[in-house]
């Protein structure tokens, strides 16, 4: 017989992907090993803290505005599409993140919180940025001929 609780627990603890669960008010209640590796905070440092610890200061207003919309509507405007956002590590270094969310509701349909599944895409983001710059340079060269 399959023990789904054990499987679910092992998926959360053993995956390399960062998994974070935050309550309606944005307080971190689940922080797996992937989150520790990605952000540099041990679970004991992150649990009970605001999501602000991983959001660069200049992006917090936009984040919380979007968060409030999701809490009010119960839906994200991005659907199931992954979203790219900047993030910040415990040491203050910045990174590019790709993440998707799952909105968790109680039996009455009230939102309890949000689970996020995150990965570092900084190398990919930097490569794309470099390619865009190179394309612009080549276009200028062609126009100058």
Coordinates of C-alpha atoms in Angstrom, one line a residue:
X1 CA 0.0 0.0 0.0
X2 CA 1.3 3.5 -0.9
X3 CA 1.6 5.9 2.0
X4 CA 0.9 9.3 0.3
X5 CA 1.8 11.3 3.4
X6 CA 5.3 9.7 3.5
X7 CA 5.7 10.3 -0.2
X8 CA 4.6 13.9 0.0
X9 CA 7.0 14.5 3.0
X10 CA 9.9 12.9 1.1
X11 CA 9.2 14.9 -2.0
X12 CA 9.4 18.1 -0.1
X13 CA 12.5 17.2 1.9
X14 CA 14.5 15.4 -0.8
X15 CA 13.9 17.6 -3.8
X16 CA 16.6 20.0 -4.9
X17 CA 14.0 22.6 -5.9
X18 CA 13.2 25.3 -3.3
X19 CA 9.7 24.8 -1.8
X20 CA 8.3 27.6 0.5
X21 CA 4.9 27.8 2.1
X22 CA 3.7 31.1 3.4
X23 CA 0.5 32.0 5.2
X24 CA -2.0 34.6 4.0
X25 CA 0.1 37.3 5.7
X26 CA 3.3 36.2 4.0
X27 CA 4.9 34.5 7.0
X28 CA 7.1 31.5 6.1
X29 CA 5.9 28.2 7.6
X30 CA 7.7 25.7 5.3
X31 CA 11.3 26.0 4.2
X32 CA 12.8 22.9 2.7
X33 CA 16.5 21.9 2.1
X34 CA 16.3 23.3 -1.5
X35 CA 15.3 26.7 0.0
X36 CA 18.3 26.5 2.4
X37 CA 20.7 25.8 -0.6
X38 CA 19.1 28.5 -2.8
X39 CA 18.8 31.3 -0.4
X40 CA 21.4 30.5 2.2
X41 CA 19.1 30.7 5.3
X42 CA 18.8 27.6 7.5
X43 CA 15.1 26.6 8.1
X44 CA 15.4 28.0 11.7
X45 CA 16.4 31.4 10.4
X46 CA 13.6 31.6 7.8
X47 CA 10.6 30.0 9.5
X48 CA 8.4 32.6 11.1
X49 CA 9.9 35.4 9.0
X50 CA 8.3 37.5 6.3
X51 CA 8.9 36.6 2.6
X52 CA 10.7 40.0 2.6
X53 CA 13.9 38.1 3.5
X54 CA 14.1 36.8 -0.1
X55 CA 12.7 39.8 -2.0
X56 CA 15.0 42.7 -3.0
X57 CA 13.8 45.8 -1.3
X58 CA 13.0 47.7 -4.5
X59 CA 10.7 44.9 -5.6
X60 CA 8.8 44.5 -2.3
X61 CA 5.9 46.9 -3.1
X62 CA 5.2 45.2 -6.4
X63 CA 5.4 41.8 -4.7
X64 CA 3.0 42.7 -1.9
X65 CA 0.6 44.5 -4.3
X66 CA 0.4 41.2 -6.3
X67 CA 0.2 39.1 -3.2
X68 CA -2.8 41.2 -2.0
X69 CA -4.6 40.7 -5.3
X70 CA -4.1 37.0 -5.1
X71 CA -5.3 36.9 -1.5
X72 CA -8.5 38.8 -2.5
X73 CA -9.3 37.0 -5.8
X74 CA -7.9 33.5 -5.0
X75 CA -6.3 33.5 -8.4
X76 CA -3.0 34.5 -10.0
X77 CA -3.0 36.4 -13.3
X78 CA -0.1 34.2 -14.4
X79 CA -2.1 31.0 -14.2
X80 CA 0.2 28.0 -14.3
X81 CA 2.9 29.8 -16.2
X82 CA 6.2 30.1 -14.4
X83 CA 7.2 33.6 -13.4
X84 CA 10.6 35.2 -13.4
X85 CA 11.5 37.5 -10.6
X86 CA 14.6 38.8 -8.8
X87 CA 15.5 37.3 -5.5
X88 CA 18.1 37.9 -2.8
X89 CA 20.2 35.5 -0.8
X90 CA 21.1 35.7 2.9
X91 CA 24.5 37.1 1.9
X92 CA 22.8 40.0 0.0
X93 CA 23.7 38.7 -3.4
X94 CA 21.0 38.9 -6.1
X95 CA 19.7 36.2 -8.4
X96 CA 17.1 35.6 -11.0
X97 CA 14.4 33.1 -10.0
X98 CA 11.8 31.2 -11.8
X99 CA 8.8 30.1 -9.7
X100 CA 5.3 28.8 -9.8
X101 CA 2.8 28.9 -7.0
X102 CA -0.1 26.8 -5.7
X103 CA -2.8 28.6 -3.7
X104 CA -3.9 26.4 -0.8
X105 CA -7.5 26.7 0.5
X106 CA -9.3 25.2 3.5
X107 CA -12.5 23.1 3.1
X108 CA -14.6 26.2 3.0
X109 CA -12.6 27.7 0.1
X110 CA -10.8 30.3 2.2
X111 CA -7.1 30.9 1.2
X112 CA -4.8 29.6 3.9
X113 CA -1.5 30.4 2.1
X114 CA 0.6 29.9 -0.9
X115 CA 3.2 27.3 -1.8
X116 CA 6.0 28.4 -4.1
X117 CA 8.3 26.2 -6.1
X118 CA 11.5 28.1 -7.1
X119 CA 14.8 27.6 -9.0
X120 CA 17.8 29.8 -9.7
X121 CA 17.8 30.7 -13.4
X122 CA 20.5 33.4 -13.1
X123 CA 22.9 31.8 -15.6
X124 CA 20.2 31.4 -18.2
X125 CA 19.0 35.0 -17.6
X126 CA 22.5 36.4 -17.9
X127 CA 23.1 34.5 -21.1
X128 CA 19.9 35.8 -22.6
X129 CA 20.8 39.3 -21.6
X130 CA 24.2 39.0 -23.1
X131 CA 22.7 37.6 -26.4
X132 CA 20.2 40.6 -26.5
X133 CA 23.1 43.0 -26.1
X134 CA 25.1 41.2 -28.8
X135 CA 22.1 41.3 -31.2
X136 CA 21.7 45.0 -30.7
X137 CA 25.4 45.6 -31.4
X138 CA 25.2 43.5 -34.6
X139 CA 22.0 45.4 -35.7
X140 CA 23.9 48.7 -35.2
X141 CA 26.8 47.4 -37.3
X142 CA 24.5 46.3 -40.1
X143 CA 22.7 49.7 -40.0
X144 CA 26.0 51.5 -40.2
X145 CA 27.1 49.8 -43.4

